[in-house]
Coordinates of C-alpha atoms (C1' of nucleotides) in Angstrom, one line a residue:
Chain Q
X1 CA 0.0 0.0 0.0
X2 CA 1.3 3.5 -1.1
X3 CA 0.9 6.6 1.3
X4 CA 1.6 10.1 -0.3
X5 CA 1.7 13.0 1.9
X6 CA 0.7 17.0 0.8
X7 CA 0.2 20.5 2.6
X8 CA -1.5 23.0 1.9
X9 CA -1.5 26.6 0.7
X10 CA 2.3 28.0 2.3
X11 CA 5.3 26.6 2.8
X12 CA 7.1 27.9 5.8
X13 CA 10.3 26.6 4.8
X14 CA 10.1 29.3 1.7
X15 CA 10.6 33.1 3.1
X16 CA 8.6 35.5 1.3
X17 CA 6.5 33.4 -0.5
X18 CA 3.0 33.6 0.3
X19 CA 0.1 32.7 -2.1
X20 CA -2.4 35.0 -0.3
X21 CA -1.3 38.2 -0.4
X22 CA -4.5 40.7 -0.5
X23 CA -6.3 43.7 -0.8
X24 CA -8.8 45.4 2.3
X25 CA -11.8 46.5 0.4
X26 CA -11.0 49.4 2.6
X27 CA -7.8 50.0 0.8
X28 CA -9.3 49.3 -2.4
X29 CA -11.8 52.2 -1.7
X30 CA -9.3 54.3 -1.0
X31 CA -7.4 54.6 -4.2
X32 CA -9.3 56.9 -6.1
X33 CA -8.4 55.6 -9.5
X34 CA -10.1 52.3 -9.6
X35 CA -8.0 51.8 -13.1
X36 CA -5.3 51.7 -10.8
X37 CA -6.8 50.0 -8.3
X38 CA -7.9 46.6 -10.0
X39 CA -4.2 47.1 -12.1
X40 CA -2.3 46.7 -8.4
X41 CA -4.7 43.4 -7.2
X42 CA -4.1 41.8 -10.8
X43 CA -0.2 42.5 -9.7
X44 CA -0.4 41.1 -6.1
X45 CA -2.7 37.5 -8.0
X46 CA 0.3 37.3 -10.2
X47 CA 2.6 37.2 -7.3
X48 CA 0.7 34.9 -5.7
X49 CA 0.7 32.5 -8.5
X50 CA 4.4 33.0 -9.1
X51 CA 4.7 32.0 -5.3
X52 CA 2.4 29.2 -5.9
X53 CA 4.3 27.8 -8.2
X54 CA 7.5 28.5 -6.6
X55 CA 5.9 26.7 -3.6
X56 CA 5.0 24.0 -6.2
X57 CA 8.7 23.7 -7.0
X58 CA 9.6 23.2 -3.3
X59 CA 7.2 20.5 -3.3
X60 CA 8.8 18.7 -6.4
X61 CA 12.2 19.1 -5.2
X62 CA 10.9 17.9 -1.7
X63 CA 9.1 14.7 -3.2
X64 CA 5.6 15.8 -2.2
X65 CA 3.3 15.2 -4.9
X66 CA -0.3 16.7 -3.4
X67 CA -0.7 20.4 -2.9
X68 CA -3.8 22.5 -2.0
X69 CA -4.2 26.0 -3.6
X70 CA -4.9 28.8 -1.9
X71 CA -8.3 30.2 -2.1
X72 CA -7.0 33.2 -1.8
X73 CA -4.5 33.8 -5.0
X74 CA -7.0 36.6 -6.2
X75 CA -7.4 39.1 -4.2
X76 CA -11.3 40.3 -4.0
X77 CA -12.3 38.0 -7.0
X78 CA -16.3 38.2 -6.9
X79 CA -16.5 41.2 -5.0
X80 CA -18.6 43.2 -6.3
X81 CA -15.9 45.6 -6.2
X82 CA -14.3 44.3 -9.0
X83 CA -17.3 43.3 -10.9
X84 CA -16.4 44.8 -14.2
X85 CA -12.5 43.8 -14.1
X86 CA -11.5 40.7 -16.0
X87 CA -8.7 38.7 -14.1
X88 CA -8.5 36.3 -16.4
X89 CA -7.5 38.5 -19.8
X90 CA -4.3 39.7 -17.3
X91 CA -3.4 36.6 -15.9
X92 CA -3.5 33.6 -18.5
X93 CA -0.2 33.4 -18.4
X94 CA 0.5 33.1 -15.1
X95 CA -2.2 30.6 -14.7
X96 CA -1.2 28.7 -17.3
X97 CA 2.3 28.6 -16.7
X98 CA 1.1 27.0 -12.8
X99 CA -0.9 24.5 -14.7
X100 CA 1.9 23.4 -16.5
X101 CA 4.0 22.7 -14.3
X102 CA 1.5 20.3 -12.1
X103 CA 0.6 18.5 -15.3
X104 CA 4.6 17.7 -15.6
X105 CA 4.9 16.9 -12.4
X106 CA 2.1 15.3 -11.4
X107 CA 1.1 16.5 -8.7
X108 CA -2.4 16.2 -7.3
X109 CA -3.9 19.6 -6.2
X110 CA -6.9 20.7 -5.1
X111 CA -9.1 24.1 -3.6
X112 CA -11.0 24.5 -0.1
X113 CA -13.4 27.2 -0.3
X114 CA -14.1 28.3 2.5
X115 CA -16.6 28.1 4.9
X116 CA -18.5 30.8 4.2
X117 CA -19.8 28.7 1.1
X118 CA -22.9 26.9 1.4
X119 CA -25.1 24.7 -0.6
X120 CA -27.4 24.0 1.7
X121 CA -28.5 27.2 3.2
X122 CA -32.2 28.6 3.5
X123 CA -31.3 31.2 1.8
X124 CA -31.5 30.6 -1.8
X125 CA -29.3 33.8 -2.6
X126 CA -26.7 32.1 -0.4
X127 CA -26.9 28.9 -2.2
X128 CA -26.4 31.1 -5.4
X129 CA -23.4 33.3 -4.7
X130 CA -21.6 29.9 -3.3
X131 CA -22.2 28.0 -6.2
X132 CA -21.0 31.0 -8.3
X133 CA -18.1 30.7 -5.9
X134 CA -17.7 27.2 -7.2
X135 CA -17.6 28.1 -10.5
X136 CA -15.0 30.9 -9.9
X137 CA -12.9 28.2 -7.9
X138 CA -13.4 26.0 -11.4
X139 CA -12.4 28.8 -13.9
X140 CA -8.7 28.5 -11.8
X141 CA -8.8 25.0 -12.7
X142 CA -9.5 25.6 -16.3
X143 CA -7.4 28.3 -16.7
X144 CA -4.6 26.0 -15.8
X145 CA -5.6 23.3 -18.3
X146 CA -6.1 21.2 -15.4
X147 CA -8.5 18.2 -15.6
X148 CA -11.5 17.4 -13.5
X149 CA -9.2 15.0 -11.2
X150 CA -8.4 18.4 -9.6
X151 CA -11.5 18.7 -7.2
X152 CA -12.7 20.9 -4.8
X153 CA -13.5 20.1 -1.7
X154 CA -15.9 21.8 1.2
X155 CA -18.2 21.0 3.6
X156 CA -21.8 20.0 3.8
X157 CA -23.2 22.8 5.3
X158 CA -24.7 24.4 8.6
X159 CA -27.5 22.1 10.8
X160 CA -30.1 24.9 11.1
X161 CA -32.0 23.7 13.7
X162 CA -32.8 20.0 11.9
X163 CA -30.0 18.6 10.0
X164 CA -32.1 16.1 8.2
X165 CA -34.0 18.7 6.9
X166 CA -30.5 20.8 5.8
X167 CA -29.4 17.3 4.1
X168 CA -32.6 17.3 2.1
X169 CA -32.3 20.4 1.1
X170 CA -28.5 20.1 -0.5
X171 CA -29.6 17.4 -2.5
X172 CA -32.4 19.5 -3.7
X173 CA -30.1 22.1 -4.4
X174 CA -27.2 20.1 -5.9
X175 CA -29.9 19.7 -9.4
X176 CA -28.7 23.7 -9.2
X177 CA -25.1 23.2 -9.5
X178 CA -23.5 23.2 -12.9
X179 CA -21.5 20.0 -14.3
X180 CA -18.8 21.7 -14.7
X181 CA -18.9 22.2 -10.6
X182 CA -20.4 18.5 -9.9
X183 CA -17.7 16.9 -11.3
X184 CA -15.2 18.4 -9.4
X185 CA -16.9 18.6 -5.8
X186 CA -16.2 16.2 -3.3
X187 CA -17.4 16.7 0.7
X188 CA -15.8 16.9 3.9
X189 CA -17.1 15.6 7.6
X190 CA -17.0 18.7 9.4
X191 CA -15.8 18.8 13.6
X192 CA -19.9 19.9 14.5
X193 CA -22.4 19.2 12.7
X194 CA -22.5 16.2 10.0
X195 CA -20.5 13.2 10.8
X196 CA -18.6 11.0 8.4
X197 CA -21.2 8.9 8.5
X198 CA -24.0 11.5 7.4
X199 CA -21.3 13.2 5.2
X200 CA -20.5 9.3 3.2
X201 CA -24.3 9.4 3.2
X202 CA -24.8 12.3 1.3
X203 CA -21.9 11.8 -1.0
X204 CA -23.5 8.4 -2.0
X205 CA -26.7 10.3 -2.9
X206 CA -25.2 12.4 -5.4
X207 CA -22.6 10.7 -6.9
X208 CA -19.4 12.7 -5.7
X209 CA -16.1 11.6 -3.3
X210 CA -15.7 12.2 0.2
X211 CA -12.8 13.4 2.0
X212 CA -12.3 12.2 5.6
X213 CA -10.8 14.4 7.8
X214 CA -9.8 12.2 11.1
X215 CA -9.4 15.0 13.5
X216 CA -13.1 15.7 12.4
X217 CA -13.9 12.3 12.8
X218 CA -12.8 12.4 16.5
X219 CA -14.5 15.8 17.3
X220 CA -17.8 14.8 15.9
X221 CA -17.9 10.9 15.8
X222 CA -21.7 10.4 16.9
X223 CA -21.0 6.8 17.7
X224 CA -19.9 5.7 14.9
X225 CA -15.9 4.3 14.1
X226 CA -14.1 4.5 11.2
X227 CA -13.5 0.8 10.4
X228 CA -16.7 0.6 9.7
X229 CA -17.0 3.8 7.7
X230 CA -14.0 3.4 5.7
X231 CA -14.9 1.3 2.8
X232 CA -18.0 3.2 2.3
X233 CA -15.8 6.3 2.2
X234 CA -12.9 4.7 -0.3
X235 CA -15.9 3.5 -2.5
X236 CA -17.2 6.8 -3.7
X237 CA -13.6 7.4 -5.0
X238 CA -13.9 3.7 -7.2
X239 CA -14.9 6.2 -10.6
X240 CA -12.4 9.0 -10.2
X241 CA -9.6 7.5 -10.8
X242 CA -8.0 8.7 -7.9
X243 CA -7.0 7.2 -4.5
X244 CA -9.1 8.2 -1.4
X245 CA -8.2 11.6 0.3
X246 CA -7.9 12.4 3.8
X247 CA -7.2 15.2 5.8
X248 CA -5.1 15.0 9.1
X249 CA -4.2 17.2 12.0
X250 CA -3.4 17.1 15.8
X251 CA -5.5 19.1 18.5
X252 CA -4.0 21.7 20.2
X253 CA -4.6 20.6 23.6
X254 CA -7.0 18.6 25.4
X255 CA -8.8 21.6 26.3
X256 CA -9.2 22.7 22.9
X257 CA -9.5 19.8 20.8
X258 CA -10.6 21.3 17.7
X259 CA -7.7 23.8 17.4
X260 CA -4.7 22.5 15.0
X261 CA -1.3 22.0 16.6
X262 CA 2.0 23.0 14.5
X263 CA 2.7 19.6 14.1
X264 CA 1.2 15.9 13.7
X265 CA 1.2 13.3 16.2
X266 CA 1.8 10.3 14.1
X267 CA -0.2 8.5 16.8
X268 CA -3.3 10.4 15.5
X269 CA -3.1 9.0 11.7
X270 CA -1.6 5.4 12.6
X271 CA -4.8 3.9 13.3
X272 CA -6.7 4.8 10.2
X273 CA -3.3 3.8 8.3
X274 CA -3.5 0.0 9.5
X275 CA -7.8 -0.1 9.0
X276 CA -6.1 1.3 5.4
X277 CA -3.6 -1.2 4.8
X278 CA -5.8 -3.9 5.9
X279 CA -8.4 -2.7 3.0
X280 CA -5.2 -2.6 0.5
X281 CA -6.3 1.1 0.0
X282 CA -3.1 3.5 -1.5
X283 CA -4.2 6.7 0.6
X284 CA -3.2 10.3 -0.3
X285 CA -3.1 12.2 3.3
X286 CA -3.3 16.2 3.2
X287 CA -1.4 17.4 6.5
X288 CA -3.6 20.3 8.1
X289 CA -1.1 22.0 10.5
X290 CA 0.0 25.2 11.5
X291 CA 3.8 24.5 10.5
X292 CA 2.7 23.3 6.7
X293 CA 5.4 21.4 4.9
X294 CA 7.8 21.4 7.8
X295 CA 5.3 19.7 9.6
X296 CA 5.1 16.7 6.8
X297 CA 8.6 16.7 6.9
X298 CA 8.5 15.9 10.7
X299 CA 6.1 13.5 10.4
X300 CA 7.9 11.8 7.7
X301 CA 11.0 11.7 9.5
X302 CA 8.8 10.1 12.4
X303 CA 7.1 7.2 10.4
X304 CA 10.1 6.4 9.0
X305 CA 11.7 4.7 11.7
X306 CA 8.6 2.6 12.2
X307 CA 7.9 -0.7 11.4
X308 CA 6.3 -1.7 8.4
X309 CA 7.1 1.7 7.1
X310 CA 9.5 2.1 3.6
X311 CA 10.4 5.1 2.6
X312 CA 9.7 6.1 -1.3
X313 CA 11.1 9.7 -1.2
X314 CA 10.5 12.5 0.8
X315 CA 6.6 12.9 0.5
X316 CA 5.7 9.0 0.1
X317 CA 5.6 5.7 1.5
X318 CA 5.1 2.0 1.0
X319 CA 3.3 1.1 4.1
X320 CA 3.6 -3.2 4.5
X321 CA 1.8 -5.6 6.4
Chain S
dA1 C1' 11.2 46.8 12.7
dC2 C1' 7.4 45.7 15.6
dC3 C1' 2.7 45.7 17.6
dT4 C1' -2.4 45.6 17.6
dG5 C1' -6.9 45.7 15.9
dT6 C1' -9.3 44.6 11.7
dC7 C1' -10.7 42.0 7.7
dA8 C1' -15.7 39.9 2.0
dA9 C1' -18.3 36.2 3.2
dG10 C1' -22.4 32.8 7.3
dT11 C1' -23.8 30.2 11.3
dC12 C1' -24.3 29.5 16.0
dT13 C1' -24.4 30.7 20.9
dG14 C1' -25.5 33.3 24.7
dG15 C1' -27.3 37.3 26.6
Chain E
dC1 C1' -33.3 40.1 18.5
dC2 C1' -28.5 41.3 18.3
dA3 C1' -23.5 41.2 19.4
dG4 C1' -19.7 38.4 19.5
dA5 C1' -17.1 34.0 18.7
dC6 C1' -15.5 31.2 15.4
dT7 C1' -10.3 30.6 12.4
dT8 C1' -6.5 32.5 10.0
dG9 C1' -2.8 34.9 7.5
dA10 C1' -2.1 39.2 6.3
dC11 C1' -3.3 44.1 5.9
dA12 C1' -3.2 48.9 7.9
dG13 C1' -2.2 52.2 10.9
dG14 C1' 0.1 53.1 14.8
dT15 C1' 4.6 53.5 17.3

DNA sequence: ACCTGTCAAGTCTGG
DNA sequence: CCAGACTTGACAGGT
């Protein structure tokens, strides 16, 4: 069985090389000429994607072949600030230059909108602007040239009051979402409100991938454990072409569980690796912690001086029985 | 150079 | 019914 490790978004062990770099509306309101306004954001997005991709590099050179975008690369991209500006006729290049290179390389990469995007809201013009928020997240994609093995991933949405009823009421709004969005979504268990279970559930229902997250899992478990959840969860990958996704970080503390720590505890992500390797599932396993690639690293280092455990190159291993 | 409050977005809690 | 927490890196305005 093959584990490969990614990060996501920075890499600390790169100075000045962040992919987020933004704009306050504030500041945007401020400049007077709003000519020169949008001009400065489209320069700030192009160095973001020039640090993504020297990020990207870093990854390459390090052996880590699974990456997650920022969500951030352009700064107030549907705002309605910057409604009538067209990011795209400035930065093709730049996009396609990124897109490139993770075709070459292989790597696996992926976006997180974030939370503020919901399908499954009451509000219908919430469900709208987040599915246009999709599609913004997929015109990235395309503009790289990248295929629709590069997903998106979020979650399934808030409770309100009766969850069963918010479940419903994704899958009637998932007939609103555009191909080009469905067949790059995939869901994530969220640390409140829908469990793995309900989240495998839903992802069964409309035909789309789920991405574990354990530390999720073990905030929000409702009862249920994972061996018994994990071949439901690597059987909605079977189509795609892809290994099974997860997502991994350590608490903070006890106190605060649902923090992230800098670092992995490798005794947090061993379990679900054995249920894995009994299954003969190859896993990808996106580290969420606060020290980003230097935390893979660390956990790498850890796992290899464990049994069972042969080191591929710096971002993968053969895990034996 | 360094420090502190603030930031596009939505939901949930507690008062 | 409304203010504040939630999470986070980075901005913005202060020193």
């Amino acid at each position: 069985m093959i584990i490969r490790f990614g990060f996501v978004a920075m890499a600390m062990s790169l100075k000045n090389a962040s992919p987020s770099q933004t704009m306050t509306v504030s500041t945007f309101e401020k400049i007077i000429d709003r000519e020169a306004a949008l001009r400065k954001i489209t320069r700030i997005a192009s160095s973001n994607l020039m640090n993504s991709l020297r990020i990207l590099r870093h990854a390459v050179a390090s052996g880590v072949h699974v990456y997650r975008f920022s969500s951030k690369l352009l700064p107030l991209y549907g705002h309605e600030l910057t409604a009538v500006w067209d990011y795209f006729r400035y930065l093709a290049k730049d996009l396609e230059e990124v897109g490139k290179f993770v075709k070459k390389n292989k790597i696996r990469v992926s976006f997180h909108p974030d939370h503020y995007t919901l399908l499954n809201s009451p509000s219908q013009n919430i469900v709208a602007r987040s599915i246009e928020d999709l599609i913004r997240h997929v015109q990235l994609f395309e503009a790289m040239g990248l295929d629709p093995q590069a997903k998106l991933v979020i979650h399934a949405g808030g409770g309100y009051q009766d969850k069963q009823r918010s479940l419903q009421r994704f899958i009637a709004n998932w007939s609103l979402v555009p191909d080009q969005v469905r067949e790059r979504m995939t869901l994530e268990n969220d640390d409140r409100t829908f469990t793995a279970k309900e989240t495998v559930q839903l992802c069964e229902t409309v035909g789309i991938p789920m991405v574990l997250d354990i530390h999720h899992h073990k905030c929000n478990p409702a009862g249920t454990e994972l061996r018994d959840l994990a071949e439901p969860i690597f059987n909605t990958w079977q189509e795609t072409g892809l290994q099974p996704k997860v997502h991994i970080s350590s608490p903070k503390s006890e106190t605060d569980c649902r923090s992230h720590h800098e670092l992995i505890n490798a005794d947090d992500l061993l379990p679900f690796l054995d249920i894995s390797r009994e299954l003969n599932q190859d896993l990808d396993v996106m580290i969420e912690a606060k020290n980003k690639d230097e935390a893979l690293f660390q956990l790498v280092k850890d796992l290899a001086k464990r049994p069972g455990f042969v080191q591929i190159d710096g971002g993968s291993f053969r895990y034996r029985p």
